[in-house]
Amino acid sequence: MEPKIHPLTIDFYVTPAIKRYAIVYLIEGESCYLIDSGVDGAEETIEAYLHHIGRKLSDIKGIFLTHAHPDHIGSAAKLKERTGCRVYASPGERPWIEDIQQQFEERPIPNFYTLVNRSVSVDTPLKDGDRVVLEPGLTIQVVGTPGHSQDELSYLLPEQHAVFTGDAIPVRGDIPIWVHRDNARRSLETLRDLPGIEAFYPAWDAPYDRPQAMNKLSDALELMEELQHWVDQCGAHTNSLDDLVKHVCDGMKTPHFLQNPLFRRTIQSMLSPDCPCKQLDCERHGNCAACQAHHHGKDHLTCCEKLKKKEQRRTDKEKRRLR
């Protein structure tokens, strides 16, 4: 049968005042496959939709996770438990998928354990360039699109001329979230340059045809440049990261960005990479070589803290030697 792509919108609340949604995509062929799983509880929405189209939950044979954030992995454990399906994800996202406690410690967000309450094991790690033949006429080709998260993947269906882009494409008006400025920019360029793709399926916007996608990608790159302009301009006149975030929001006339603590990390990632990243309270880190060398798929603040502790141990050892 000709594969069909079904978008399912999963609503959730980060806080009582912040309502969000994520789009899970059901690929229906001889069997069924999911791109992401939505938040905890989304398995009920997915099951109801499957029944609506004459399928059942056990038809799901695979879940392809774009990245590790709660709105993408929240129901994966329950779905895997109920269906026996395989879970696919990148090596860089795997630690947070298989240990949600580690994710919360390194990227605490409100309502975390309501959005995702269970870790799930990754059966098959995937990297850029990998191909998975699901069934005749249905192939997943992996495209690395890091930036929004450390090792995010997009999934291309070459036979259908379609690609699922997760959260790689920021949408103007929504809160831009990324952890690495340059990777985020390169990923947008990668998606823009994919040949032969006629349909783009993002996780936080309606699907795009090719002309719409080219406009969205161009606008996203312009948004990054605009945001960088305000960071550079305001950074010279502020003394703290919190002040910088506020000034950037004022300059861009986006006060609602202040509601989301993750926007602070976007600003951090856009600061000049001119510090050695050895102080936890340093506000100039994010892209520097020291942080990247010790990143290993984890949050920059955590890495900085480890570097600081390592330096403290070295200092204590030296003090003991001199006594």
Coordinates of N, CA and C in Angstrom, one line a residue, residues 182-303:
D182 N 25.9 27.9 16.0 CA 26.4 27.6 14.7 C 25.8 26.3 14.2
N183 N 25.6 25.3 15.1 CA 25.0 24.1 14.6 C 23.5 24.3 14.2
A184 N 22.8 25.2 14.9 CA 21.4 25.5 14.5 C 21.4 26.1 13.1
R185 N 22.3 27.0 12.9 CA 22.4 27.7 11.6 C 22.7 26.7 10.5
R186 N 23.7 25.8 10.7 CA 24.1 24.8 9.7 C 22.9 23.9 9.4
S187 N 22.2 23.5 10.4 CA 21.1 22.6 10.2 C 20.0 23.2 9.4
L188 N 19.7 24.5 9.5 CA 18.7 25.2 8.7 C 19.2 25.1 7.2
E189 N 20.5 25.3 7.0 CA 21.1 25.3 5.7 C 21.0 23.9 5.1
T190 N 21.3 22.9 5.9 CA 21.2 21.5 5.5 C 19.8 21.2 5.0
L191 N 18.8 21.6 5.7 CA 17.4 21.3 5.4 C 17.0 22.1 4.1
R192 N 17.5 23.3 4.0 CA 17.2 24.1 2.8 C 17.8 23.5 1.5
D193 N 18.9 22.8 1.7 CA 19.7 22.3 0.5 C 19.3 20.8 0.2
L194 N 18.4 20.2 0.9 CA 18.0 18.8 0.6 C 17.4 18.8 -0.8
P195 N 17.9 17.9 -1.6 CA 17.3 17.9 -3.0 C 16.1 17.0 -3.0
G196 N 15.1 17.4 -3.9 CA 14.0 16.6 -4.2 C 12.9 16.5 -3.1
I197 N 13.0 17.3 -2.0 CA 12.0 17.2 -1.0 C 10.8 18.2 -1.3
E198 N 9.6 17.6 -1.3 CA 8.5 18.4 -1.6 C 7.6 18.7 -0.4
A199 N 7.8 17.9 0.7 CA 6.9 18.1 1.9 C 7.8 18.1 3.2
F200 N 7.6 19.1 4.0 CA 8.4 19.3 5.3 C 7.4 19.2 6.4
Y201 N 7.7 18.3 7.4 CA 6.8 18.1 8.5 C 7.5 18.5 9.8
P202 N 7.3 19.7 10.3 CA 7.9 20.1 11.6 C 7.0 19.7 12.7
A203 N 7.6 19.7 13.9 CA 6.9 19.3 15.1 C 6.1 20.4 15.8
W204 N 6.3 21.6 15.4 CA 5.6 22.7 16.1 C 5.0 23.7 15.1
D205 N 4.6 23.2 13.9 CA 3.9 24.1 13.0 C 3.2 23.1 12.0
A206 N 2.3 23.7 11.2 CA 1.7 22.9 10.2 C 2.6 22.5 9.1
P207 N 2.4 21.4 8.4 CA 3.3 20.9 7.4 C 3.5 22.0 6.3
Y208 N 4.6 22.0 5.6 CA 4.9 22.9 4.6 C 5.1 22.2 3.3
D209 N 4.7 22.8 2.2 CA 5.1 22.4 0.9 C 6.5 23.0 0.6
R210 N 7.1 22.7 -0.5 CA 8.5 23.2 -0.7 C 8.6 24.7 -0.7
P211 N 7.8 25.4 -1.4 CA 7.9 26.9 -1.4 C 7.7 27.5 0.0
Q212 N 6.7 26.9 0.7 CA 6.5 27.4 2.1 C 7.7 27.1 3.0
A213 N 8.3 25.9 2.8 CA 9.5 25.5 3.6 C 10.7 26.4 3.3
M214 N 10.9 26.8 2.0 CA 12.0 27.6 1.7 C 11.8 29.0 2.3
N215 N 10.5 29.5 2.4 CA 10.3 30.8 3.0 C 10.5 30.7 4.5
K216 N 10.0 29.6 5.1 CA 10.2 29.4 6.6 C 11.7 29.3 7.0
L217 N 12.5 28.5 6.1 CA 13.9 28.4 6.4 C 14.6 29.7 6.3
S218 N 14.3 30.5 5.2 CA 14.9 31.8 5.0 C 14.5 32.7 6.2
D219 N 13.3 32.7 6.6 CA 12.8 33.5 7.7 C 13.5 33.1 9.0
A220 N 13.7 31.8 9.2 CA 14.4 31.3 10.4 C 15.9 31.8 10.5
L221 N 16.5 31.8 9.3 CA 17.9 32.3 9.3 C 18.0 33.8 9.5
E222 N 17.0 34.5 9.0 CA 16.9 35.9 9.3 C 16.6 36.2 10.7
L223 N 15.8 35.4 11.3 CA 15.5 35.5 12.8 C 16.7 35.3 13.6
M224 N 17.6 34.3 13.2 CA 18.8 34.1 14.0 C 19.7 35.3 13.8
E225 N 19.8 35.9 12.7 CA 20.6 37.1 12.5 C 20.1 38.3 13.3
E226 N 18.8 38.4 13.3 CA 18.1 39.5 14.0 C 18.4 39.4 15.5
L227 N 18.3 38.1 16.0 CA 18.5 37.9 17.4 C 20.0 38.1 17.8
Q228 N 20.9 37.7 16.9 CA 22.3 37.9 17.1 C 22.6 39.4 17.1
H229 N 22.0 40.2 16.3 CA 22.1 41.6 16.3 C 21.8 42.2 17.6
W230 N 20.6 41.8 18.2 CA 20.2 42.4 19.5 C 21.1 41.9 20.6
V231 N 21.6 40.6 20.6 CA 22.5 40.2 21.6 C 23.8 41.0 21.5
D232 N 24.3 41.2 20.4 CA 25.6 42.0 20.2 C 25.4 43.4 20.7
Q233 N 24.3 44.0 20.3 CA 24.0 45.4 20.6 C 23.8 45.6 22.1
C234 N 23.0 44.7 22.7 CA 22.6 44.9 24.1 C 23.7 44.4 25.0
G235 N 24.5 43.4 24.5 CA 25.5 42.8 25.4 C 26.6 43.8 25.9
A236 N 26.8 44.9 25.1 CA 27.8 45.9 25.5 C 27.3 46.8 26.6
H237 N 26.0 46.7 26.9 CA 25.5 47.7 27.9 C 24.8 47.0 29.0
T238 N 25.1 45.7 29.2 CA 24.5 45.0 30.3 C 25.6 44.3 31.2
N239 N 25.2 44.1 32.4 CA 26.2 43.5 33.3 C 25.9 42.0 33.7
S240 N 24.7 41.6 33.3 CA 24.4 40.2 33.7 C 23.6 39.6 32.6
L241 N 23.5 38.2 32.6 CA 22.8 37.5 31.5 C 21.3 37.8 31.6
D242 N 20.8 37.9 32.9 CA 19.3 38.2 33.0 C 19.0 39.6 32.4
D243 N 19.9 40.6 32.7 CA 19.6 41.9 32.1 C 19.7 41.8 30.6
L244 N 20.6 41.0 30.0 CA 20.7 40.9 28.6 C 19.5 40.3 28.0
V245 N 19.0 39.2 28.6 CA 17.8 38.6 28.1 C 16.6 39.6 28.0
K246 N 16.5 40.4 29.1 CA 15.4 41.4 29.2 C 15.6 42.4 28.1
H247 N 16.8 42.9 27.9 CA 17.0 44.0 26.9 C 16.8 43.4 25.5
V248 N 17.2 42.2 25.3 CA 16.9 41.6 24.0 C 15.4 41.5 23.7
C249 N 14.7 41.0 24.7 CA 13.2 40.9 24.6 C 12.6 42.3 24.4
D250 N 13.1 43.3 25.1 CA 12.5 44.6 24.9 C 12.8 45.1 23.4
G251 N 14.1 44.9 23.0 CA 14.5 45.3 21.7 C 13.7 44.7 20.6
M252 N 13.4 43.4 20.7 CA 12.7 42.6 19.7 C 11.2 42.7 19.9
K253 N 10.7 43.4 21.0 CA 9.3 43.5 21.3 C 8.7 42.1 21.5
T254 N 9.3 41.3 22.2 CA 8.9 39.9 22.5 C 8.9 39.6 24.0
P255 N 8.1 40.4 24.8 CA 8.2 40.2 26.2 C 7.8 38.7 26.7
H256 N 7.0 38.1 25.8 CA 6.5 36.7 26.2 C 7.7 35.7 26.2
F257 N 8.8 36.0 25.5 CA 9.9 35.1 25.6 C 10.5 35.0 27.0
L258 N 10.2 36.0 27.8 CA 10.7 36.0 29.2 C 10.1 34.9 30.0
Q259 N 8.9 34.4 29.6 CA 8.1 33.4 30.3 C 8.8 32.0 30.3
N260 N 9.7 31.8 29.3 CA 10.3 30.5 29.1 C 11.8 30.6 29.5
P261 N 12.2 29.9 30.5 CA 13.6 29.9 31.0 C 14.5 29.4 29.9
L262 N 14.1 28.6 28.9 CA 15.0 28.0 27.9 C 15.5 29.1 27.0
F263 N 14.7 30.2 26.9 CA 15.2 31.3 26.0 C 16.5 31.9 26.5
R264 N 16.7 31.8 27.8 CA 18.0 32.3 28.4 C 19.1 31.5 27.9
R265 N 18.9 30.2 27.6 CA 20.0 29.4 27.1 C 20.3 29.7 25.6
T266 N 19.2 30.1 24.9 CA 19.4 30.5 23.5 C 20.3 31.7 23.5
I267 N 20.1 32.7 24.4 CA 20.9 33.9 24.5 C 22.4 33.5 24.8
Q268 N 22.5 32.6 25.8 CA 23.8 32.1 26.2 C 24.6 31.6 25.0
S269 N 23.9 30.8 24.2 CA 24.6 30.2 23.0 C 25.0 31.2 22.0
M270 N 24.5 32.4 22.1 CA 24.8 33.4 21.1 C 25.8 34.4 21.5
L271 N 26.3 34.3 22.8 CA 27.3 35.2 23.3 C 28.7 34.9 22.7
S272 N 29.5 35.9 22.7 CA 30.9 35.7 22.1 C 31.6 34.6 22.8
P273 N 32.2 33.7 22.0 CA 32.9 32.5 22.6 C 34.3 32.9 23.0
D274 N 34.4 33.7 24.1 CA 35.7 34.2 24.4 C 36.1 33.9 25.9
C275 N 35.5 32.9 26.5 CA 35.9 32.5 27.8 C 36.3 31.1 27.9
P276 N 37.2 30.7 28.9 CA 37.6 29.3 29.0 C 36.6 28.4 29.6
C277 N 35.4 28.9 29.9 CA 34.3 28.1 30.4 C 34.7 27.3 31.7
K278 N 35.4 28.0 32.6 CA 35.8 27.3 33.8 C 35.0 27.8 35.0
Q279 N 34.2 28.8 34.9 CA 33.4 29.3 36.0 C 31.9 29.1 35.8
L280 N 31.3 28.5 36.7 CA 29.9 28.2 36.6 C 29.0 29.5 36.4
D281 N 29.5 30.6 37.0 CA 28.7 31.8 36.8 C 29.1 32.7 35.7
C282 N 30.0 32.2 34.9 CA 30.5 33.0 33.7 C 29.4 33.1 32.7
E283 N 29.2 34.2 32.1 CA 28.0 34.4 31.2 C 28.5 34.5 29.8
R284 N 29.7 34.2 29.5 CA 30.2 34.3 28.1 C 30.4 32.9 27.5
H285 N 29.9 31.8 28.1 CA 30.2 30.5 27.6 C 29.1 30.1 26.7
G286 N 29.2 28.9 26.0 CA 28.2 28.4 25.2 C 28.7 27.7 24.0
N287 N 29.6 28.4 23.3 CA 30.2 27.8 22.1 C 31.7 27.7 22.1
C288 N 32.3 28.0 23.3 CA 33.8 28.0 23.3 C 34.3 26.6 23.3
A289 N 35.6 26.5 22.9 CA 36.2 25.2 22.7 C 36.2 24.3 23.9
A290 N 36.5 25.0 25.1 CA 36.6 24.2 26.3 C 35.2 23.5 26.6
C291 N 34.2 24.3 26.4 CA 32.9 23.7 26.7 C 32.5 22.6 25.7
Q292 N 32.8 22.8 24.5 CA 32.5 21.8 23.5 C 33.3 20.6 23.7
A293 N 34.5 20.7 24.1 CA 35.4 19.6 24.3 C 34.9 18.7 25.4
H294 N 34.2 19.2 26.3 CA 33.7 18.5 27.5 C 32.2 18.3 27.4
H295 N 31.6 18.6 26.3 CA 30.1 18.6 26.3 C 29.5 17.2 26.4
H296 N 29.9 16.3 25.4 CA 29.5 14.9 25.4 C 27.9 14.8 25.5
G297 N 27.3 15.7 24.8 CA 25.8 15.6 24.7 C 25.1 16.1 25.9
K298 N 25.8 16.9 26.8 CA 25.1 17.3 28.0 C 25.0 18.9 28.0
D299 N 24.4 19.4 29.0 CA 24.1 20.8 29.1 C 25.4 21.6 29.4
H300 N 25.5 22.8 28.8 CA 26.8 23.6 29.0 C 27.0 23.9 30.5
L301 N 26.0 24.2 31.2 CA 26.2 24.6 32.6 C 26.7 23.4 33.4
T302 N 26.2 22.2 33.1 CA 26.7 21.0 33.7 C 28.2 20.8 33.4
C303 N 28.6 21.0 32.2 CA 29.9 20.8 31.8 C 30.8 21.9 32.5

